[in-house]
Short mmCIF file of C-alpha atoms and ligand atoms in Angstrom, two decimals:
data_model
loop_
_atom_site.label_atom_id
_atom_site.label_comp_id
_atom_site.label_asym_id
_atom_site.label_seq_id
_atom_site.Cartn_x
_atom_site.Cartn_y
_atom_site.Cartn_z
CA UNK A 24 -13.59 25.58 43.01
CA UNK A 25 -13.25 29.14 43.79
CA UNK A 26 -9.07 30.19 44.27
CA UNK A 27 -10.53 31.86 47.62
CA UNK A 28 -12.11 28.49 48.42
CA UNK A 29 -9.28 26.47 47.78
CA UNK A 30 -7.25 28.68 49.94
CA UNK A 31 -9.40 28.40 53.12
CA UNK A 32 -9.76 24.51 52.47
CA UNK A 33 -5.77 23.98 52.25
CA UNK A 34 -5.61 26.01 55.44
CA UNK A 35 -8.47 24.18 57.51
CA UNK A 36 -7.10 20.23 56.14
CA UNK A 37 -3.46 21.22 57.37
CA UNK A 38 -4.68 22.17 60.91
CA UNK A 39 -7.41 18.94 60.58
CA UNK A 40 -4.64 16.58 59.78
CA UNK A 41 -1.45 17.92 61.44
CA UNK A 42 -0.04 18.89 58.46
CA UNK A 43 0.82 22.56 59.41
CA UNK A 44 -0.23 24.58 62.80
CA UNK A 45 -0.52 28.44 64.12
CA UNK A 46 2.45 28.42 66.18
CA UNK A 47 2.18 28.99 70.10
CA UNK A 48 -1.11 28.72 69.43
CA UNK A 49 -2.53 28.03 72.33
CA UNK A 50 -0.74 31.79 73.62
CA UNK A 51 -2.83 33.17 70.71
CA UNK A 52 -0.86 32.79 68.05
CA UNK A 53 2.61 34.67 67.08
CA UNK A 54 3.17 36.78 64.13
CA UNK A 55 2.73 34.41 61.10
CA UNK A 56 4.76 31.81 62.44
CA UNK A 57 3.83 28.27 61.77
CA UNK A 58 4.79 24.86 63.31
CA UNK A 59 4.79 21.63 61.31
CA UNK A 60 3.09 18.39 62.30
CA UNK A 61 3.21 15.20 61.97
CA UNK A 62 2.72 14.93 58.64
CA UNK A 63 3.63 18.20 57.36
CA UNK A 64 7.13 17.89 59.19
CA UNK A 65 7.17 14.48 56.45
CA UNK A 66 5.91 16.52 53.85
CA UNK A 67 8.83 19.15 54.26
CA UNK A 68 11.65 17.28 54.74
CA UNK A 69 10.54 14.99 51.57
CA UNK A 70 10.56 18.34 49.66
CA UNK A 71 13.79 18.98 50.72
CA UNK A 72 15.27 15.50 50.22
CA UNK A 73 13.77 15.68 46.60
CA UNK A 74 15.43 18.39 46.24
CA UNK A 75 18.77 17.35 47.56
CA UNK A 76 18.99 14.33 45.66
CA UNK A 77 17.80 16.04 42.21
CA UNK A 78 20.94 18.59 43.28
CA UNK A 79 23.69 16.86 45.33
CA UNK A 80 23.06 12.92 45.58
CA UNK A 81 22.67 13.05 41.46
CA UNK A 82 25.23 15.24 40.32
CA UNK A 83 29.25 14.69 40.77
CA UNK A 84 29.27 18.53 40.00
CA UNK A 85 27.61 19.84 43.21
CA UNK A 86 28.44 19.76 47.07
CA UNK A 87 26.64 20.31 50.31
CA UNK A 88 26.98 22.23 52.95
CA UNK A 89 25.71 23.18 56.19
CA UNK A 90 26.98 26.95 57.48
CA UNK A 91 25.95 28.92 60.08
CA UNK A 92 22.74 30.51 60.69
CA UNK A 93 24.36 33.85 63.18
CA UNK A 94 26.75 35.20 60.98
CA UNK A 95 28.96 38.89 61.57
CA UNK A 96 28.15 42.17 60.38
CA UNK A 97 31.17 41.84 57.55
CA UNK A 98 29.34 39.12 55.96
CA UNK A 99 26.41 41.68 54.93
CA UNK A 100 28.41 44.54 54.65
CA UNK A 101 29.97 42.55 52.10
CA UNK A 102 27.09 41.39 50.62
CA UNK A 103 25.27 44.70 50.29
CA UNK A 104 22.91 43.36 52.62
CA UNK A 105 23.17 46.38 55.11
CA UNK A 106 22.84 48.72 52.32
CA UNK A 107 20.22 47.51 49.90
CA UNK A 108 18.71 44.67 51.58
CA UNK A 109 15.00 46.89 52.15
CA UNK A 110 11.86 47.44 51.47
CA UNK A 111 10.10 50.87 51.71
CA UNK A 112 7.84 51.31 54.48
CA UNK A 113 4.49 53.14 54.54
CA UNK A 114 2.27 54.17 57.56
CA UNK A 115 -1.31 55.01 57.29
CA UNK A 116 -1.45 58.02 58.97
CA UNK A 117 -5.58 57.64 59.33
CA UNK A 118 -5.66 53.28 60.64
CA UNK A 119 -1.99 53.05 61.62
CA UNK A 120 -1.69 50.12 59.59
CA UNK A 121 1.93 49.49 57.68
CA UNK A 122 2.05 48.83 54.23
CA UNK A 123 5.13 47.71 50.83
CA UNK A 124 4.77 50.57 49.33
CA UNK A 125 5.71 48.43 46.60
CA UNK A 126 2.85 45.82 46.70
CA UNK A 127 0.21 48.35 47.10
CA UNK A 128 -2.48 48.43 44.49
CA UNK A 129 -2.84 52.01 44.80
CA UNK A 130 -0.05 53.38 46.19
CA UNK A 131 -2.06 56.72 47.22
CA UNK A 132 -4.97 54.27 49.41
CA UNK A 133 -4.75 52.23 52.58
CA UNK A 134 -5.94 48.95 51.72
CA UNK A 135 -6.98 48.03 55.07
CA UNK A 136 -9.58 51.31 56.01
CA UNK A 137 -9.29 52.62 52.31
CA UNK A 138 -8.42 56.40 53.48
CA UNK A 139 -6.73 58.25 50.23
CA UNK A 140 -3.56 60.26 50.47
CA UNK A 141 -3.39 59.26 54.26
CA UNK A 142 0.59 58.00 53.69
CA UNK A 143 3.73 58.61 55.72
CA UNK A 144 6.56 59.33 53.76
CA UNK A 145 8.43 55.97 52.79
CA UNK A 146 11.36 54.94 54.74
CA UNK A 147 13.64 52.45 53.96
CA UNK A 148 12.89 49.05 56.07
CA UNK A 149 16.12 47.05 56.61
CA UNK A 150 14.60 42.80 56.90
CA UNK A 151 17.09 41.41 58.54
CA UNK A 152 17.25 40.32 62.29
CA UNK A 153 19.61 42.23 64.48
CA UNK A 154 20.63 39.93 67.70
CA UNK A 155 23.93 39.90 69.97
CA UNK A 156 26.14 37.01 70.35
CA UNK A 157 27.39 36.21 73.68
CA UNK A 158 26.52 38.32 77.06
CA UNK A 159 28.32 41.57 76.60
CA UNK A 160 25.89 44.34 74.44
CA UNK A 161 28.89 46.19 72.65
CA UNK A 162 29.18 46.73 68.96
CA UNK A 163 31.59 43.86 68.65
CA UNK A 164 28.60 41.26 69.56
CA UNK A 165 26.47 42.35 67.00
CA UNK A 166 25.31 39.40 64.91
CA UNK A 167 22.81 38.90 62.23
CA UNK A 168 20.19 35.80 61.80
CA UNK A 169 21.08 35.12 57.74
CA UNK A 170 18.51 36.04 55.49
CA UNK A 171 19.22 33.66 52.75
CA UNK A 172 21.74 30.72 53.43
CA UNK A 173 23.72 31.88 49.97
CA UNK A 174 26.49 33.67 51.42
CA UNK A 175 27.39 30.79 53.87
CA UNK A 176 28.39 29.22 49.93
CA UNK A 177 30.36 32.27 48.97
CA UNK A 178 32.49 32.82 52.36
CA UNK A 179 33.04 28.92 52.23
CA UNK A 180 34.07 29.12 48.34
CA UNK A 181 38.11 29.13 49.06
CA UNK A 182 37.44 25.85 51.92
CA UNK A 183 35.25 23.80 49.76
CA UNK A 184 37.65 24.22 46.55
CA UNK A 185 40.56 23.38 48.47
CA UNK A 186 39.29 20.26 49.95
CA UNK A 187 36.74 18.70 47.75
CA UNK A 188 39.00 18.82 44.17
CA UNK A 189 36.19 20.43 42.37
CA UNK A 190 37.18 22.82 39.83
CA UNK A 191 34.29 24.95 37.94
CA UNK A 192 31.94 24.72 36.40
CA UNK A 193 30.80 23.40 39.51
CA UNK A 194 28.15 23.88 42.52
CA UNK A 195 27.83 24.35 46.20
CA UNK A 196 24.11 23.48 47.29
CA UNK A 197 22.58 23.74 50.91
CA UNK A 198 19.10 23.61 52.46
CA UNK A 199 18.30 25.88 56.54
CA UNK A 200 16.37 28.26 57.88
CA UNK A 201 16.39 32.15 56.90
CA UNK A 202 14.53 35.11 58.64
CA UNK A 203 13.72 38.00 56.74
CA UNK A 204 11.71 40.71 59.51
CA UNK A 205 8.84 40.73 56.06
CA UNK A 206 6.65 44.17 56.54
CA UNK A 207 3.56 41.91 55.95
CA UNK A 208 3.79 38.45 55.93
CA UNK A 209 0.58 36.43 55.04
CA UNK A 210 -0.99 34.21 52.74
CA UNK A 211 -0.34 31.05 55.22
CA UNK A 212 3.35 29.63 54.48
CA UNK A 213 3.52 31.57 51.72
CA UNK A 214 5.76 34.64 52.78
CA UNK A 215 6.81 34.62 57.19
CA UNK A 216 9.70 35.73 58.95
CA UNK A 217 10.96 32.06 59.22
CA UNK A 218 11.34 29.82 56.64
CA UNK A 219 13.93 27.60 54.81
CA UNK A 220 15.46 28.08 51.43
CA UNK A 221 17.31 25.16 49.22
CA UNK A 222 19.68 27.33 47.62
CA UNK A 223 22.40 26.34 45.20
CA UNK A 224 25.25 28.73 44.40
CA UNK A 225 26.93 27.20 40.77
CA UNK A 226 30.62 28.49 40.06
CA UNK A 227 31.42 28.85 36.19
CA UNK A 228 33.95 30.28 34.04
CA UNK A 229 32.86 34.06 32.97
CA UNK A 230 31.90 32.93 29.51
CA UNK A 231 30.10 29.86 30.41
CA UNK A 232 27.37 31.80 32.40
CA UNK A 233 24.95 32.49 30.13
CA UNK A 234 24.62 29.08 28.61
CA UNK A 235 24.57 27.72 32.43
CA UNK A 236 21.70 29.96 33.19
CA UNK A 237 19.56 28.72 30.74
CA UNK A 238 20.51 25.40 31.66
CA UNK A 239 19.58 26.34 35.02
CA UNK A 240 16.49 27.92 34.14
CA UNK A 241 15.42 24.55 32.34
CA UNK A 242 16.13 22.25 34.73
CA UNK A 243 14.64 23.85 37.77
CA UNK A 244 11.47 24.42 35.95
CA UNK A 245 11.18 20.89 35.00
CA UNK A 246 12.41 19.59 38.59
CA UNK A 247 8.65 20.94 39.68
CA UNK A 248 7.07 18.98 36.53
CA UNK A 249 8.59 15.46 37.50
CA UNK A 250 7.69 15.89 41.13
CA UNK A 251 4.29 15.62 40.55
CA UNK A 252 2.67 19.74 39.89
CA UNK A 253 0.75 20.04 37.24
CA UNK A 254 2.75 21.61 33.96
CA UNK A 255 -0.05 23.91 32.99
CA UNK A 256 0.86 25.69 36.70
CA UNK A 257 4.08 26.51 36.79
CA UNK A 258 6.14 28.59 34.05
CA UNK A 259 9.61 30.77 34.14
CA UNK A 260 8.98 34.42 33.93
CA UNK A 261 12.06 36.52 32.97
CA UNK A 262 12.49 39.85 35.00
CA UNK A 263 12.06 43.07 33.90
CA UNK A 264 15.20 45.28 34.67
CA UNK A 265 13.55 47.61 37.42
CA UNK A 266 12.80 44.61 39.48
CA UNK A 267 16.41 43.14 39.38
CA UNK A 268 18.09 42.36 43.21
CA UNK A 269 21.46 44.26 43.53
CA UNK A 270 23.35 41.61 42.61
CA UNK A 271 21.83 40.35 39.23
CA UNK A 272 22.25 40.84 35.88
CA UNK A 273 19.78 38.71 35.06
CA UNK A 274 17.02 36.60 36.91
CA UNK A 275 14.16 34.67 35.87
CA UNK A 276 11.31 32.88 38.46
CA UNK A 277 9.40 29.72 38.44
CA UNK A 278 6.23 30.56 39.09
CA UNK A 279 3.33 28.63 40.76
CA UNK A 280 -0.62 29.62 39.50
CA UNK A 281 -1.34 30.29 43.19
CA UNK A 282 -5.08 31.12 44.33
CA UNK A 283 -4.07 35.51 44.26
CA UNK A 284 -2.27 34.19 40.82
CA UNK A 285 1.05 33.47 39.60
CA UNK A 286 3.57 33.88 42.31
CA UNK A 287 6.99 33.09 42.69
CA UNK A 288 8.52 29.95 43.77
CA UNK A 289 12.01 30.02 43.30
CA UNK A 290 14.18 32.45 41.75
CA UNK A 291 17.85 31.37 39.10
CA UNK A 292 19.73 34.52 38.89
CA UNK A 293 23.17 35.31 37.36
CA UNK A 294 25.20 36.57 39.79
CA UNK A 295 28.10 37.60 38.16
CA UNK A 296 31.76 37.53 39.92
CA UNK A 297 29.40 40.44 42.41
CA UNK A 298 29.49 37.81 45.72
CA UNK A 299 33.18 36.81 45.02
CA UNK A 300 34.32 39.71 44.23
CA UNK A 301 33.08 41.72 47.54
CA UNK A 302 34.02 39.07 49.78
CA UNK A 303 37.41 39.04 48.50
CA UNK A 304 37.61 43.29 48.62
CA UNK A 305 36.19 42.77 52.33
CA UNK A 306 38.00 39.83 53.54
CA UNK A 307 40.93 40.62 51.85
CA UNK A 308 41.23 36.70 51.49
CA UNK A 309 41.91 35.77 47.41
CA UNK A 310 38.35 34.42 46.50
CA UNK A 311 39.42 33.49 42.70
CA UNK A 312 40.90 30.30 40.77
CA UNK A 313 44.28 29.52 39.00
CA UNK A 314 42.83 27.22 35.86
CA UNK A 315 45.98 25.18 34.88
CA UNK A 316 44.82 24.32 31.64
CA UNK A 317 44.97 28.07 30.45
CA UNK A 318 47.78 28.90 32.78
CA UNK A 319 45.26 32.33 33.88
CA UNK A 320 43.57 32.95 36.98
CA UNK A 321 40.15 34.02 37.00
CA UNK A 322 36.83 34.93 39.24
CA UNK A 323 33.91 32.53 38.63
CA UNK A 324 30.49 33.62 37.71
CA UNK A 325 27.67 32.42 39.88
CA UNK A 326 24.40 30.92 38.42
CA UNK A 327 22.20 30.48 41.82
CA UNK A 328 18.81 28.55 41.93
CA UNK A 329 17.54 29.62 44.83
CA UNK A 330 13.94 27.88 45.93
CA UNK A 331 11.78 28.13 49.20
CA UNK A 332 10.94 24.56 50.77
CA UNK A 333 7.68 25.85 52.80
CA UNK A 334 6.64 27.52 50.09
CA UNK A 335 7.25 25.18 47.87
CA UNK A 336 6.23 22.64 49.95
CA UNK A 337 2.73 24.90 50.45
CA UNK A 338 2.42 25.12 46.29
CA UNK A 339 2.76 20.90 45.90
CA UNK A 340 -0.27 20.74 48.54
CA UNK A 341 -2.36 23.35 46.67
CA UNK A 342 -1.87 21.67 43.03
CA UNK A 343 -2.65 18.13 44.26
CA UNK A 344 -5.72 19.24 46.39
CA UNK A 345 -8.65 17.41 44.71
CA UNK A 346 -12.55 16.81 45.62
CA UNK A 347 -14.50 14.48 43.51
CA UNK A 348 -17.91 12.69 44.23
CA UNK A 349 -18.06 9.08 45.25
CA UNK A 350 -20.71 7.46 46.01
CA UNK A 351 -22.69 10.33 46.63
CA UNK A 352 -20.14 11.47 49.24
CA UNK A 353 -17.28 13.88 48.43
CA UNK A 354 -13.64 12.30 48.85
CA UNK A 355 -11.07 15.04 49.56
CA UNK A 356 -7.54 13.19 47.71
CA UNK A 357 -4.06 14.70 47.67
CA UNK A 358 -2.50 13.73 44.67
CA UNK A 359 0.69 13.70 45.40
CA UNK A 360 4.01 12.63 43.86
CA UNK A 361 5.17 9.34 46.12
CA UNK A 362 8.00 11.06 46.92
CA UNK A 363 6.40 14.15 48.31
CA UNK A 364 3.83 12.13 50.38
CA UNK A 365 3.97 12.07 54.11
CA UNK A 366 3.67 8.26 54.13
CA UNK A 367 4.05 6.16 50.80
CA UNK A 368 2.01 3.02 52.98
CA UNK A 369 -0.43 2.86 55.57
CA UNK A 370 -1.04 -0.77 56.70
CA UNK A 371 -4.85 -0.91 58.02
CA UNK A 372 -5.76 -4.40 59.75
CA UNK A 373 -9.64 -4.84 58.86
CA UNK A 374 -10.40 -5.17 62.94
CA UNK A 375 -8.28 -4.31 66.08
CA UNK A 376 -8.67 -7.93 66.67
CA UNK A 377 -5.33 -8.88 68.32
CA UNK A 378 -5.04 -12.50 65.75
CA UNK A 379 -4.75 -9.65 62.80
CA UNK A 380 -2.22 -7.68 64.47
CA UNK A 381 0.83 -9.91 64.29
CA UNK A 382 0.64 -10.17 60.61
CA UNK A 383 -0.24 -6.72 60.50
CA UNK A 384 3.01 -5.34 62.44
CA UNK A 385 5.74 -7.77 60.42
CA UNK A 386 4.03 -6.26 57.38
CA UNK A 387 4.51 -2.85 58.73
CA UNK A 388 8.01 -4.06 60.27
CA UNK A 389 9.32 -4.86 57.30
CA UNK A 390 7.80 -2.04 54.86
CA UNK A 391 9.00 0.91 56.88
CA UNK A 392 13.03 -0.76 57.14
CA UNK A 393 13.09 0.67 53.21
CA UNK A 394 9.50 3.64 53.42
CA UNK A 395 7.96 5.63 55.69
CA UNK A 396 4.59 4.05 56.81
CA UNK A 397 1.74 4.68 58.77
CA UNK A 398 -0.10 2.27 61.00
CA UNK A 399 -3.52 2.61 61.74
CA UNK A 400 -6.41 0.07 63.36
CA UNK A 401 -8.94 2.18 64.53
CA UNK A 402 -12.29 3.39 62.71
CA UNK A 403 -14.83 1.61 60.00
CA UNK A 404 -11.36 0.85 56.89
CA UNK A 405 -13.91 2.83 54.54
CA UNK A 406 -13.37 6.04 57.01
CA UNK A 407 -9.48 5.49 57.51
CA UNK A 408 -8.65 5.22 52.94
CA UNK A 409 -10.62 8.55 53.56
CA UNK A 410 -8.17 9.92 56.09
CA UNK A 411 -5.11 8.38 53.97
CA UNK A 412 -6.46 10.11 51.10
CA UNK A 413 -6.62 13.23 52.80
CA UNK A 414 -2.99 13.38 53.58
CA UNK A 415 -1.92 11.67 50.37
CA UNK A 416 -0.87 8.44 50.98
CA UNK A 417 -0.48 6.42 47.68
CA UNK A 418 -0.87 2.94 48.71
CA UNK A 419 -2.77 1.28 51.71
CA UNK A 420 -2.26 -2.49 52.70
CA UNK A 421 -5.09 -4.03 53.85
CA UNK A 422 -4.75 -6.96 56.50
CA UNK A 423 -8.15 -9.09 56.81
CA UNK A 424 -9.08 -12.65 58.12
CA UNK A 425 -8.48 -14.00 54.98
CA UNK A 426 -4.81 -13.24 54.97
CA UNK A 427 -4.48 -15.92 58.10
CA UNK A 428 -5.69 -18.45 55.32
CA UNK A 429 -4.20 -17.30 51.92
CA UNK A 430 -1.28 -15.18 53.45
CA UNK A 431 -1.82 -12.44 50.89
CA UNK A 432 -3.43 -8.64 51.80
CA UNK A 433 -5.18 -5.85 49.49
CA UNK A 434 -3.76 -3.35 48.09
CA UNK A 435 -5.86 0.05 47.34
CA UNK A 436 -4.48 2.59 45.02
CA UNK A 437 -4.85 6.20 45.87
CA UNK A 438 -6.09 7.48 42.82
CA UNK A 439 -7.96 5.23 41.37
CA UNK A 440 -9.01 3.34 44.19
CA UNK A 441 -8.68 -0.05 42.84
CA UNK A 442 -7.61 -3.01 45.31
CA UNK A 443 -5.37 -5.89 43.93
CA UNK A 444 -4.59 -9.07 46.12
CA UNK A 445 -0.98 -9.75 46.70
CA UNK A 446 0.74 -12.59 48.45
CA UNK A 447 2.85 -11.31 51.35
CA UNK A 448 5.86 -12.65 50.41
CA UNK A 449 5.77 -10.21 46.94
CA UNK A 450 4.36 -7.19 48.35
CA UNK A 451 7.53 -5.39 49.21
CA UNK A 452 8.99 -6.01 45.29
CA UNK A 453 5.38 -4.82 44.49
CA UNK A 454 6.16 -1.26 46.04
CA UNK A 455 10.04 -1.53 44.84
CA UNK A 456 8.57 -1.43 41.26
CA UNK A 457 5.93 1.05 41.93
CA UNK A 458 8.00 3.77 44.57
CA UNK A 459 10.71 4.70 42.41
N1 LIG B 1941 19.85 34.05 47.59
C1 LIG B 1941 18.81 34.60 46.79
C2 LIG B 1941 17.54 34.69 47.49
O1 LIG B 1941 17.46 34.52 48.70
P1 LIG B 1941 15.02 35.24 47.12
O2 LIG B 1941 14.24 35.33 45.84
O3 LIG B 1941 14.96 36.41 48.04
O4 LIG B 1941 16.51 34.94 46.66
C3 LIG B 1941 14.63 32.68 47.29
O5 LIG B 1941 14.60 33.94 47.91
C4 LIG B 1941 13.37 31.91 47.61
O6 LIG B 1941 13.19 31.84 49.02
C5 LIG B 1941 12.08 32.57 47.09
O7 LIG B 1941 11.84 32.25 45.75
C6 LIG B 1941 11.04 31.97 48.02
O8 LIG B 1941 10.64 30.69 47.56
C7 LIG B 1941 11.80 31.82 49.33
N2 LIG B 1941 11.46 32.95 50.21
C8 LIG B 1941 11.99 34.18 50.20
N3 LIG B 1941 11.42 34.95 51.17
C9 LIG B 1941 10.52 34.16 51.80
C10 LIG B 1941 9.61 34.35 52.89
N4 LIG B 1941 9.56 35.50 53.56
N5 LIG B 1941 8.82 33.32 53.28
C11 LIG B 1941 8.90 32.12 52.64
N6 LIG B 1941 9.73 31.88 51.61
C12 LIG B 1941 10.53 32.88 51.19
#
């Protein structure tokens, strides 16, 4: 299939199958913003909890946390945000269309009417979100929408060592929303104004960081792998040292084979003691740590794996998009990990006949106490495995009129479409051994 293809068919089955909308559509649309449906809103929030269980629930070396999404003007003063956090902006002085100067092609020709030499000087572009907090509009109310959730991790540092009795080489992880005012957003989910990052920010002694950014580097690649993407598709790609962030001495991205090509994902940087450091100059607050066993005090390093879950979310539906030929028909499957799939079970009774429904609801009853199922009667069953394929549903439980006699229901696998009979009474340790 064509990468342009894919693209468009992604893009049409989210909108078919409530995976992801245009938002305020029905105004016309606003500015690459997107709402999530029914089962995208599944979808996301299973990427997320994969990823907070791989990086919280898992690991006695990492915490959560939850900070604040309007944050002060010292936060990104601190940060360097104010400063460096920019793009350079280009005008086409010919279509009055704005451009990166940075991602152009050609930086001399106006991709959208092609007119050469036709730029405005660059100016610097500052992406964050300037807002005012609270009714009065002096200087004092100015507040910032965060751009990344990171330095909610760094101004927290001093609270979360104090009352969690971690000591480095250990983490502080959190998962929100972060608005970046992007010069040109596009490619669906790929890059808008609002999305949400999972964002880790690891604290390790000075001479530690290297070897923890390689371990970083390894694990986050491989996180991708066992959730279900396809290993030829994603790889690390070291940066060169002209596209380095402010902060890093060193970065390196996992990158997904998009349809435009290999993009990035999610980004593991070394930090240095940079965020620490400026947040203790600014605060004036001692941002540091007194290690007992060497009787010295010292700034940690940070080593931050910092991922996107819509665009992530976005790359998992692209890699398990499939179309093969049954029966002379095509099926459209999502091959999806279990635990990135909207619903794990659908139960179908064969007919909306009301004797099929009681069995039918306990089974669903019972199923959805320990996964999240879907319950559908209507339609031919061979049209609703369809649908369930569509959105990626592994498993569907099949209630017919023989299950009033032999109390047992079919099973259909996903992917390889073969059914299995099971009694009732085992089905749930049937999914226990397969949804793990
Ligand atoms: N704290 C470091 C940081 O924010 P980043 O590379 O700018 O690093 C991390 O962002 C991840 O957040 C990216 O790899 C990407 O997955 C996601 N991301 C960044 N900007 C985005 C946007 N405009 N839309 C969707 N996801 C975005």
């Amino acid at each position: 299939m064509a990468s342009s293809e894919l693209f468009d068919k992604i893009v049409n089955l989210s909108k078919r199958r409530g995976i992801v909308f245009p938002s305020a559509e029905i105004y016309g649309g606003f500015r690459s913003t997107y709402d999530y449906g029914p089962v995208g809103v599944l979808m996301l929030r299973n990427v997320k909890d994969a990823w907070w269980r791989s990086m919280v629930q898992l690991r006695p070396d990492v915490v959560g946390l939850d900070a604040s999404i309007l944050s002060p003007p010292a936060i990104w003063e601190a940060s360097g945000h104010l400063a460096n956090f920019t793009d350079p902006l280009v005008d086409c002085k010919s279509c009055g269309s704005r451009h990166r100067l940075d991602k152009l092609e050609d930086p001399n020709t106006c991709p959208t009417c092609g007119a050469t030499g036709e730029f405005t000087e660059p100016r610097q572009f500052n992406l964050m979100f300037k807002t005012q907090a609270g009714p009065v509009e002096d200087s004092g109310a100015i507040a910032y929408l965060r751009p990344e959730t990171a330095q909610g991790m760094f101004i927290n540092f001093a609270n979360v060592l104090n009352t969690s009795r971690k000591k480095p080489p250990f983490g502080i992880a959190q998962i929100g929303k972060s608005f970046r005012n992007e010069i040109t957003p596009g490619n669906f989910v790929f890059r808008t104004r609002e999305f949400e990052q999972m964002e880790m920010e690891f604290f390790v002694p000075p001479a530690e960081a290297d070897e923890w950014y390689d371990y970083w580097c390894n694990e986050r690649l491989q996180w991708y792998i066992d959730h279900g993407m396809t290993a030829e598709k994603v790889r690390l790609r070291a940066h060169e040292s002209d596209e380095l962030s402010h902060y890093s001495s060193g970065t390196s991205d996992v990158e997904f084979e998009f349809p435009w090509g290999w993009d990035e994902l999610e980004g593991i940087a070394n930090r240095g003691d940079y965020d620490l450091t400026q947040h203790a100059k600014h605060s004036g607050e001692k941002l540091d740590f007194f290690d007992q066993a060497s009787n010295s005090r010292y700034t940690p390093h940070v080593i931050e794996p910092a991922a996107g879950a819509t665009r992530t979310m976005m790359a998992f539906l692209m890699d398990a998009y499939h179309e093969e030929t049954v029966n002379d028909e095509t099926r459209t499957v999502l091959r999806l990990h279990h635990r990135i799939a909207a619903y794990k079970i659908a139960v179908l009774p064969l007919s909306k006949k009301p004797e099929l429904a009681g069995p039918s609801k306990e089974i669903f009853d019972g199923l959805s106490q320990r996964w999240m199922c879907d319950y559908d009667q209507t339609q031919a069953i061979g049209k609703r495995y369809r649908r369930q394929d569509e959105i990626g549903t592994p498993y569907c439980v099949t209630v017919d009129f023989d299950t009033l006699d032999d109390q047992a229901v079919t099973i259909r696998d996903r992917d390889t479409m073969e059914q299995v009979r099971i009694p009732i009474a085992d089905v749930e340790q049937w999914f226990a051994e397969r949804l793990v």
